[in-house]
Amino acid sequence: MSISISSGFDSGNINILSITDKPSGVRAELEIVTDHQSDFYQWFHFRVAGAAGREVELAIVNCAGSAYPDGWLNYSARVSEDRENWLLADTSYADGTLTIRLSPDANPVWVAYFAPYSMERHHDLIAFAACQPGVAHRELGLTLDGQPIDLLTIGDGPKQVWLYARQHPGESMAQWWMEGALERLTDDDDSVARLLRQKATIHLVPNMNPDGSRRGHLRTNAVGVNLNREWHEPTADRSPEVLFVRNAMDETGVDLAIDVHGDEAIPAVFIAGFEGIPSITDKQLALYHRYRDTLAARTPDFQTRLGYPVAGVGRANLSMSTNQVAERFGAVAMTLEMPFKDNDDLPDADYGWSPARSMQLAKDCLAVLAEMIEDI
Ligand code: ZN
């Protein structure tokens, strides 16, 4: 049987340049496809069939021009034989080419930039959550590809908390985080969940960008728009996803918001805030620092040493959701970033940063929220 590489499925992305099949082994030259109507690319996800018992070298040759070339240094691709467990693959990077070496036991195997979170799993998550007592579901509208933007609401307290993920669709760890958050919030025996549901109303958008997710994009929606640069003036033509969510936020107000992402280059979990917004208050900033420092004390998977540079006074980019939400509502807002690589302070040689760790981080984030909820 000859080797076959394919990506014609949910969040698939790869282009095949050549496959050389010799008795000594198989070598495929591949390239990642850009987001539709955009120059961004970094997400890949494909299937390799006919390779059981063979030595396979997969060379992705266009990495130098990707969105985050620094993301390839000390990075390992994820590989799965059962599509449940995604293990680190033998991966190296040199001269713009990412080389992944496999010798699979099973046939076929799947290879991805990070453990994928499919739209089918999204619908399963919505169905699970919407069936739990005390959870309300609302469809905010349809995307340009005709997919729903789903909002789940839990709790009936006065504090308005918004959690939203995957504005950048290739950052699939963000939706694994959401699954962990929903698991905790819907557990009736969980004291953190019980407290939060009493003190707060929690609004969750588990996937802000279903079109980019299904299309196998890194960073943009169906028409190549980066949703996290649209929050100052979202439009129905370019960014209906943001328009729906921002309008829903305008209805409720926002006291605290977490925008969940993945970072390609930095091997750590960190948050970024809203320091440069025009109307910033000491109280808002103090609560943000308290959240950050409490989370760092709570879990060794979170740290404050590595992160993004902080914007100077009045220099915030209000097209980004964290800044817009902090400015618009006086909220404590933050962008949470998880790594594609690993948390280098606490590495896992088999899995790297993983769905399970993303889910656990969400549970820790909620516990910190519960500690502070009275003061927000
Ligand atoms: Zn992002």
Tab-separated table of C-alpha atoms and ligand atoms in Angstrom:
chain	number	residue	atom	x	y	z
A	1	MET	CA	0.000	0.000	0.000
A	2	SER	CA	1.346	3.446	-0.879
A	3	ILE	CA	1.316	6.388	1.481
A	4	SER	CA	-1.488	8.941	1.295
A	5	ILE	CA	-1.711	12.366	2.947
A	6	SER	CA	-5.048	14.160	3.184
A	7	SER	CA	-6.623	17.164	4.898
A	8	GLY	CA	-10.183	17.275	3.526
A	9	PHE	CA	-11.872	17.331	6.948
A	10	ASP	CA	-12.797	19.700	9.789
A	11	SER	CA	-9.823	22.010	10.504
A	12	GLY	CA	-7.642	20.162	7.988
A	13	ASN	CA	-4.773	22.169	6.499
A	14	ILE	CA	-1.856	21.019	4.348
A	15	ASN	CA	-0.736	21.141	0.733
A	16	ILE	CA	1.319	18.268	-0.683
A	17	LEU	CA	4.292	19.241	-2.842
A	18	SER	CA	5.806	15.777	-3.287
A	19	ILE	CA	5.913	12.280	-1.800
A	20	THR	CA	8.977	10.083	-2.326
A	21	ASP	CA	8.334	6.459	-1.392
A	22	LYS	CA	11.451	4.253	-1.189
A	23	PRO	CA	12.071	0.952	0.602
A	24	SER	CA	14.275	2.837	3.102
A	25	GLY	CA	11.462	5.205	4.022
A	26	VAL	CA	8.988	7.818	2.940
A	27	ARG	CA	9.662	11.544	2.614
A	28	ALA	CA	6.897	14.074	1.961
A	29	GLU	CA	7.416	17.739	1.232
A	30	LEU	CA	4.472	19.777	2.454
A	31	GLU	CA	3.383	23.364	2.890
A	32	ILE	CA	0.846	25.020	5.180
A	33	VAL	CA	-1.968	26.836	3.345
A	34	THR	CA	-2.705	30.502	4.163
A	35	ASP	CA	-5.975	31.539	5.795
A	36	HIS	CA	-8.546	32.385	3.084
A	37	GLN	CA	-8.090	36.028	1.930
A	38	SER	CA	-5.199	36.465	4.350
A	39	ASP	CA	-1.431	36.004	4.522
A	40	PHE	CA	-1.511	34.331	7.954
A	41	TYR	CA	-0.590	30.661	8.285
A	42	GLN	CA	0.806	28.389	10.990
A	43	TRP	CA	-1.957	25.860	11.771
A	44	PHE	CA	-1.649	22.444	10.118
A	45	HIS	CA	-3.703	19.277	10.513
A	46	PHE	CA	-3.579	16.259	8.231
A	47	ARG	CA	-3.820	12.489	8.056
A	48	VAL	CA	-1.123	10.078	6.927
A	49	ALA	CA	-2.363	6.669	5.741
A	50	GLY	CA	-0.459	3.633	4.501
A	51	ALA	CA	2.490	4.310	6.796
A	52	ALA	CA	2.175	1.592	9.473
A	53	GLY	CA	5.594	0.082	10.141
A	54	ARG	CA	7.352	2.595	7.875
A	55	GLU	CA	9.843	5.362	8.614
A	56	VAL	CA	8.155	8.611	7.562
A	57	GLU	CA	9.739	12.062	7.255
A	58	LEU	CA	7.294	14.938	6.866
A	59	ALA	CA	8.991	18.192	5.846
A	60	ILE	CA	6.880	21.366	6.077
A	61	VAL	CA	9.020	23.641	3.938
A	62	ASN	CA	7.316	27.060	4.128
A	63	CYS	CA	7.674	27.749	7.864
A	64	ALA	CA	9.996	30.761	7.519
A	65	GLY	CA	7.152	32.850	6.073
A	66	SER	CA	4.560	31.789	8.642
A	67	ALA	CA	2.884	34.198	11.049
A	68	TYR	CA	5.276	33.394	13.938
A	69	PRO	CA	8.585	31.939	12.710
A	70	ASP	CA	9.847	31.962	16.334
A	71	GLY	CA	7.085	29.510	17.091
A	72	TRP	CA	9.003	26.681	15.404
A	73	LEU	CA	12.084	26.810	17.657
A	74	ASN	CA	11.912	24.064	20.308
A	75	TYR	CA	8.412	23.185	19.119
A	76	SER	CA	7.073	19.645	18.689
A	77	ALA	CA	4.156	18.685	16.457
A	78	ARG	CA	1.336	16.570	17.926
A	79	VAL	CA	0.536	13.120	16.560
A	80	SER	CA	-2.324	10.751	17.338
A	81	GLU	CA	-3.285	7.231	16.358
A	82	ASP	CA	-6.672	7.261	18.139
A	83	ARG	CA	-7.563	11.001	17.848
A	84	GLU	CA	-7.947	11.071	21.661
A	85	ASN	CA	-4.326	11.127	22.829
A	86	TRP	CA	-2.088	13.646	21.068
A	87	LEU	CA	1.559	12.938	21.778
A	88	LEU	CA	4.639	15.010	21.014
A	89	ALA	CA	6.215	13.877	17.742
A	90	ASP	CA	9.950	13.765	16.973
A	91	THR	CA	10.291	17.259	15.462
A	92	SER	CA	13.183	19.493	14.396
A	93	TYR	CA	13.421	22.910	12.763
A	94	ALA	CA	16.138	24.334	10.516
A	95	ASP	CA	16.301	26.756	7.576
A	96	GLY	CA	12.569	27.353	7.411
A	97	THR	CA	11.659	23.660	7.341
A	98	LEU	CA	9.880	21.830	10.144
A	99	THR	CA	10.704	18.123	9.959
A	100	ILE	CA	8.451	15.600	11.703
A	101	ARG	CA	9.613	11.963	11.902
A	102	LEU	CA	7.114	9.187	12.522
A	103	SER	CA	7.197	5.418	12.588
A	104	PRO	CA	3.531	4.681	13.243
A	105	ASP	CA	2.247	1.352	14.570
A	106	ALA	CA	-1.243	2.032	13.333
A	107	ASN	CA	-2.683	3.063	10.061
A	108	PRO	CA	-3.693	5.874	9.678
A	109	VAL	CA	-2.238	8.592	11.966
A	110	TRP	CA	-3.166	12.242	12.394
A	111	VAL	CA	-0.683	15.101	12.726
A	112	ALA	CA	-1.536	18.631	13.924
A	113	TYR	CA	-0.062	21.889	15.228
A	114	PHE	CA	-1.944	21.262	18.504
A	115	ALA	CA	-4.631	18.779	19.594
A	116	PRO	CA	-7.589	19.837	17.410
A	117	TYR	CA	-11.003	20.792	18.780
A	118	SER	CA	-13.501	20.015	16.028
A	119	MET	CA	-16.820	21.714	15.325
A	120	GLU	CA	-18.501	18.342	15.982
A	121	ARG	CA	-16.971	18.370	19.464
A	122	HIS	CA	-18.129	21.988	19.810
A	123	HIS	CA	-21.719	20.903	19.143
A	124	ASP	CA	-21.314	18.031	21.629
A	125	LEU	CA	-20.076	20.533	24.217
A	126	ILE	CA	-23.022	22.869	23.607
A	127	ALA	CA	-25.466	19.938	23.797
A	128	PHE	CA	-23.917	18.693	27.059
A	129	ALA	CA	-23.901	22.118	28.703
A	130	ALA	CA	-27.369	23.139	27.533
A	131	CYS	CA	-28.817	19.966	29.125
A	132	GLN	CA	-27.430	20.812	32.589
A	133	PRO	CA	-29.786	22.388	35.130
A	134	GLY	CA	-29.395	26.154	35.420
A	135	VAL	CA	-27.660	26.594	32.065
A	136	ALA	CA	-29.275	28.802	29.414
A	137	HIS	CA	-28.287	28.613	25.767
A	138	ARG	CA	-28.741	31.406	23.251
A	139	GLU	CA	-27.720	31.526	19.612
A	140	LEU	CA	-26.418	35.035	19.007
A	141	GLY	CA	-26.479	34.809	15.208
A	142	LEU	CA	-24.921	33.136	12.192
A	143	THR	CA	-21.450	33.617	10.773
A	144	LEU	CA	-20.591	34.324	7.132
A	145	ASP	CA	-20.349	30.532	6.560
A	146	GLY	CA	-23.733	30.066	8.264
A	147	GLN	CA	-22.493	28.603	11.548
A	148	PRO	CA	-24.026	29.603	14.900
A	149	ILE	CA	-22.268	31.715	17.520
A	150	ASP	CA	-23.287	30.022	20.787
A	151	LEU	CA	-23.598	31.712	24.175
A	152	LEU	CA	-24.064	29.737	27.393
A	153	THR	CA	-25.125	31.494	30.595
A	154	ILE	CA	-24.777	30.003	34.081
A	155	GLY	CA	-25.657	31.460	37.487
A	156	ASP	CA	-27.869	34.320	38.584
A	157	GLY	CA	-25.667	36.563	40.692
A	158	PRO	CA	-25.123	40.289	40.133
A	159	LYS	CA	-21.500	40.168	38.895
A	160	GLN	CA	-21.260	39.871	35.111
A	161	VAL	CA	-18.421	37.586	34.024
A	162	TRP	CA	-17.618	36.946	30.342
A	163	LEU	CA	-15.371	34.095	29.211
A	164	TYR	CA	-14.751	33.749	25.462
A	165	ALA	CA	-12.310	31.755	23.414
A	166	ARG	CA	-10.858	31.029	20.039
A	167	GLN	CA	-11.088	34.399	18.323
A	168	HIS	CA	-7.971	32.943	16.711
A	169	PRO	CA	-9.221	29.574	15.506
A	170	GLY	CA	-5.850	27.790	15.319
A	171	GLU	CA	-5.505	28.274	19.090
A	172	SER	CA	-7.491	25.138	19.864
A	173	MET	CA	-6.179	24.962	23.452
A	174	ALA	CA	-8.539	27.880	24.108
A	175	GLN	CA	-11.574	25.687	23.511
A	176	TRP	CA	-10.133	22.852	25.594
A	177	TRP	CA	-9.902	25.500	28.348
A	178	MET	CA	-13.603	26.274	27.789
A	179	GLU	CA	-14.506	22.595	28.111
A	180	GLY	CA	-12.688	22.526	31.469
A	181	ALA	CA	-14.504	25.682	32.599
A	182	LEU	CA	-17.889	24.226	31.673
A	183	GLU	CA	-17.070	20.921	33.356
A	184	ARG	CA	-16.388	22.755	36.614
A	185	LEU	CA	-19.253	25.262	36.402
A	186	THR	CA	-21.863	22.550	35.737
A	187	ASP	CA	-20.739	20.331	38.637
A	188	ASP	CA	-23.350	20.718	41.397
A	189	ASP	CA	-20.978	19.238	44.001
A	190	ASP	CA	-18.184	21.701	43.257
A	191	SER	CA	-18.016	24.452	45.889
A	192	VAL	CA	-16.277	26.922	43.562
A	193	ALA	CA	-19.036	26.465	40.999
A	194	ARG	CA	-21.748	26.774	43.650
A	195	LEU	CA	-20.287	30.040	44.950
A	196	LEU	CA	-19.759	31.525	41.483
A	197	ARG	CA	-23.272	30.611	40.368
A	198	GLN	CA	-24.659	32.404	43.434
A	199	LYS	CA	-22.524	35.542	43.194
A	200	ALA	CA	-22.183	35.916	39.417
A	201	THR	CA	-23.821	35.438	36.059
A	202	ILE	CA	-21.242	33.774	33.858
A	203	HIS	CA	-21.498	34.127	30.087
A	204	LEU	CA	-19.394	31.750	27.990
A	205	VAL	CA	-18.703	31.849	24.242
A	206	PRO	CA	-16.741	28.628	23.714
A	207	ASN	CA	-15.895	29.395	20.090
A	208	MET	CA	-15.843	32.944	18.702
A	209	ASN	CA	-14.627	31.825	15.272
A	210	PRO	CA	-16.289	28.619	14.021
A	211	ASP	CA	-15.635	29.484	10.360
A	212	GLY	CA	-11.899	29.808	10.836
A	213	SER	CA	-11.969	26.677	12.999
A	214	ARG	CA	-13.634	24.502	10.380
A	215	ARG	CA	-11.588	25.978	7.525
A	216	GLY	CA	-8.302	25.137	9.256
A	217	HIS	CA	-7.265	28.783	9.708
A	218	LEU	CA	-4.684	30.088	12.127
A	219	ARG	CA	-5.907	33.583	12.871
A	220	THR	CA	-8.881	34.802	10.819
A	221	ASN	CA	-12.541	34.209	9.920
A	222	ALA	CA	-14.128	33.204	6.566
A	223	VAL	CA	-13.093	36.475	4.902
A	224	GLY	CA	-9.584	36.733	6.326
A	225	VAL	CA	-10.423	39.131	9.179
A	226	ASN	CA	-8.548	38.982	12.500
A	227	LEU	CA	-11.464	39.239	14.946
A	228	ASN	CA	-9.257	40.567	17.724
A	229	ARG	CA	-8.680	43.774	15.733
A	230	GLU	CA	-12.392	44.509	15.239
A	231	TRP	CA	-13.709	45.324	18.701
A	232	HIS	CA	-13.804	49.116	18.239
A	233	GLU	CA	-16.141	48.895	15.220
A	234	PRO	CA	-17.285	45.365	14.295
A	235	THR	CA	-19.455	45.081	11.169
A	236	ALA	CA	-21.927	42.527	9.838
A	237	ASP	CA	-19.906	42.205	6.626
A	238	ARG	CA	-16.448	41.688	8.100
A	239	SER	CA	-16.827	40.576	11.697
A	240	PRO	CA	-20.374	39.548	12.625
A	241	GLU	CA	-18.915	37.249	15.322
A	242	VAL	CA	-17.596	40.249	17.271
A	243	LEU	CA	-20.708	42.335	16.587
A	244	PHE	CA	-22.935	39.612	18.113
A	245	VAL	CA	-20.813	39.163	21.213
A	246	ARG	CA	-20.153	42.844	21.835
A	247	ASN	CA	-23.886	43.638	21.478
A	248	ALA	CA	-24.686	40.875	24.001
A	249	MET	CA	-22.089	42.348	26.370
A	250	ASP	CA	-23.707	45.779	25.982
A	251	GLU	CA	-26.966	44.207	27.230
A	252	THR	CA	-25.439	42.816	30.423
A	253	GLY	CA	-22.418	44.995	31.131
A	254	VAL	CA	-19.122	43.336	32.060
A	255	ASP	CA	-17.366	43.225	35.452
A	256	LEU	CA	-14.643	40.700	34.547
A	257	ALA	CA	-13.670	39.166	31.209
A	258	ILE	CA	-11.152	36.545	30.125
A	259	ASP	CA	-10.311	36.243	26.417
A	260	VAL	CA	-8.635	32.856	25.968
A	261	HIS	CA	-5.785	32.347	23.458
A	262	GLY	CA	-2.674	30.356	22.608
A	263	ASP	CA	0.756	31.846	21.974
A	264	GLU	CA	3.045	30.382	19.317
A	265	ALA	CA	6.423	31.548	20.598
A	266	ILE	CA	6.461	31.913	24.407
A	267	PRO	CA	6.882	28.609	26.345
A	268	ALA	CA	4.703	29.626	29.299
A	269	VAL	CA	1.189	30.500	30.440
A	270	PHE	CA	0.638	34.217	31.061
A	271	ILE	CA	-1.939	36.995	30.926
A	272	ALA	CA	-1.939	40.395	29.263
A	273	GLY	CA	-3.997	43.309	30.560
A	274	PHE	CA	-5.322	46.724	29.576
A	275	GLU	CA	-2.729	49.089	31.086
A	276	GLY	CA	-2.819	51.568	28.188
A	277	ILE	CA	-6.566	52.360	28.111
A	278	PRO	CA	-7.537	56.047	28.492
A	279	SER	CA	-9.966	55.608	31.404
A	280	ILE	CA	-7.954	53.171	33.538
A	281	THR	CA	-8.540	53.355	37.307
A	282	ASP	CA	-6.327	52.289	40.195
A	283	LYS	CA	-9.015	49.890	41.399
A	284	GLN	CA	-9.331	48.212	37.999
A	285	LEU	CA	-5.582	47.760	37.731
A	286	ALA	CA	-5.211	46.531	41.326
A	287	LEU	CA	-7.872	43.867	40.765
A	288	TYR	CA	-6.137	42.756	37.575
A	289	HIS	CA	-2.826	42.412	39.433
A	290	ARG	CA	-4.532	40.572	42.267
A	291	TYR	CA	-6.069	38.096	39.829
A	292	ARG	CA	-2.707	37.531	38.132
A	293	ASP	CA	-0.743	37.092	41.357
A	294	THR	CA	-3.345	34.840	42.975
A	295	LEU	CA	-3.348	32.583	39.912
A	296	ALA	CA	0.470	32.438	39.976
A	297	ALA	CA	0.358	31.364	43.631
A	298	ARG	CA	-2.311	28.783	42.928
A	299	THR	CA	-0.858	26.851	39.974
A	300	PRO	CA	2.751	26.217	38.857
A	301	ASP	CA	1.413	26.136	35.285
A	302	PHE	CA	0.971	29.939	35.435
A	303	GLN	CA	3.735	32.518	35.776
A	304	THR	CA	4.361	36.270	35.592
A	305	ARG	CA	7.995	36.429	34.391
A	306	LEU	CA	7.385	35.884	30.651
A	307	GLY	CA	4.711	37.721	28.665
A	308	TYR	CA	3.985	40.639	26.360
A	309	PRO	CA	5.347	44.176	26.782
A	310	VAL	CA	2.911	46.431	28.649
A	311	ALA	CA	1.399	49.363	26.687
A	312	GLY	CA	2.223	52.857	27.925
A	313	VAL	CA	-0.414	55.252	29.300
A	314	GLY	CA	-3.024	55.997	26.635
A	315	ARG	CA	-1.334	53.686	24.107
A	316	ALA	CA	-3.788	50.768	24.238
A	317	ASN	CA	-5.070	49.347	20.952
A	318	LEU	CA	-8.856	49.612	21.431
A	319	SER	CA	-9.521	47.275	18.470
A	320	MET	CA	-8.440	44.384	20.750
A	321	SER	CA	-11.121	42.892	22.949
A	322	THR	CA	-9.330	43.083	26.300
A	323	ASN	CA	-8.673	46.810	25.903
A	324	GLN	CA	-12.107	47.529	24.431
A	325	VAL	CA	-13.944	45.618	27.179
A	326	ALA	CA	-11.871	47.245	29.947
A	327	GLU	CA	-12.451	50.720	28.466
A	328	ARG	CA	-16.089	50.260	27.485
A	329	PHE	CA	-17.328	48.681	30.723
A	330	GLY	CA	-14.678	49.621	33.291
A	331	ALA	CA	-14.125	45.870	33.547
A	332	VAL	CA	-11.188	43.843	34.813
A	333	ALA	CA	-10.256	42.280	31.467
A	334	MET	CA	-7.430	39.992	30.482
A	335	THR	CA	-6.055	37.955	27.600
A	336	LEU	CA	-5.003	34.505	28.779
A	337	GLU	CA	-2.247	32.884	26.707
A	338	MET	CA	-1.325	29.181	26.766
A	339	PRO	CA	1.662	27.773	24.864
A	340	PHE	CA	1.833	25.650	21.726
A	341	LYS	CA	5.242	24.514	23.008
A	342	ASP	CA	5.086	23.734	26.732
A	343	ASN	CA	5.314	25.443	30.073
A	344	ASP	CA	9.111	25.237	30.244
A	345	ASP	CA	9.049	25.579	34.054
A	346	LEU	CA	7.134	22.309	34.306
A	347	PRO	CA	7.543	20.405	31.038
A	348	ASP	CA	5.812	17.161	30.111
A	349	ALA	CA	8.009	15.017	27.842
A	350	ASP	CA	5.121	12.968	26.429
A	351	TYR	CA	2.362	15.524	25.855
A	352	GLY	CA	3.812	19.033	26.207
A	353	TRP	CA	1.090	21.580	26.855
A	354	SER	CA	-2.090	19.544	26.375
A	355	PRO	CA	-5.882	19.528	26.369
A	356	ALA	CA	-5.877	18.088	29.912
A	357	ARG	CA	-3.631	20.858	31.234
A	358	SER	CA	-5.708	23.513	29.442
A	359	MET	CA	-8.835	22.136	31.142
A	360	GLN	CA	-7.143	22.060	34.555
A	361	LEU	CA	-5.950	25.653	34.091
A	362	ALA	CA	-9.555	26.732	33.457
A	363	LYS	CA	-10.595	25.142	36.749
A	364	ASP	CA	-7.815	27.019	38.575
A	365	CYS	CA	-8.831	30.273	36.856
A	366	LEU	CA	-12.382	29.815	38.150
A	367	ALA	CA	-11.138	29.111	41.667
A	368	VAL	CA	-9.219	32.422	41.652
A	369	LEU	CA	-12.326	34.156	40.345
A	370	ALA	CA	-14.317	32.691	43.245
A	371	GLU	CA	-11.764	34.056	45.726
A	372	MET	CA	-12.203	37.575	44.335
A	373	ILE	CA	-15.775	37.677	43.143
A	374	GLU	CA	-17.101	39.821	46.021
A	375	ASP	CA	-14.537	42.544	45.318
A	376	ILE	CA	-14.832	42.780	41.530
B	1	ZN	ZN	-4.584	34.529	19.807
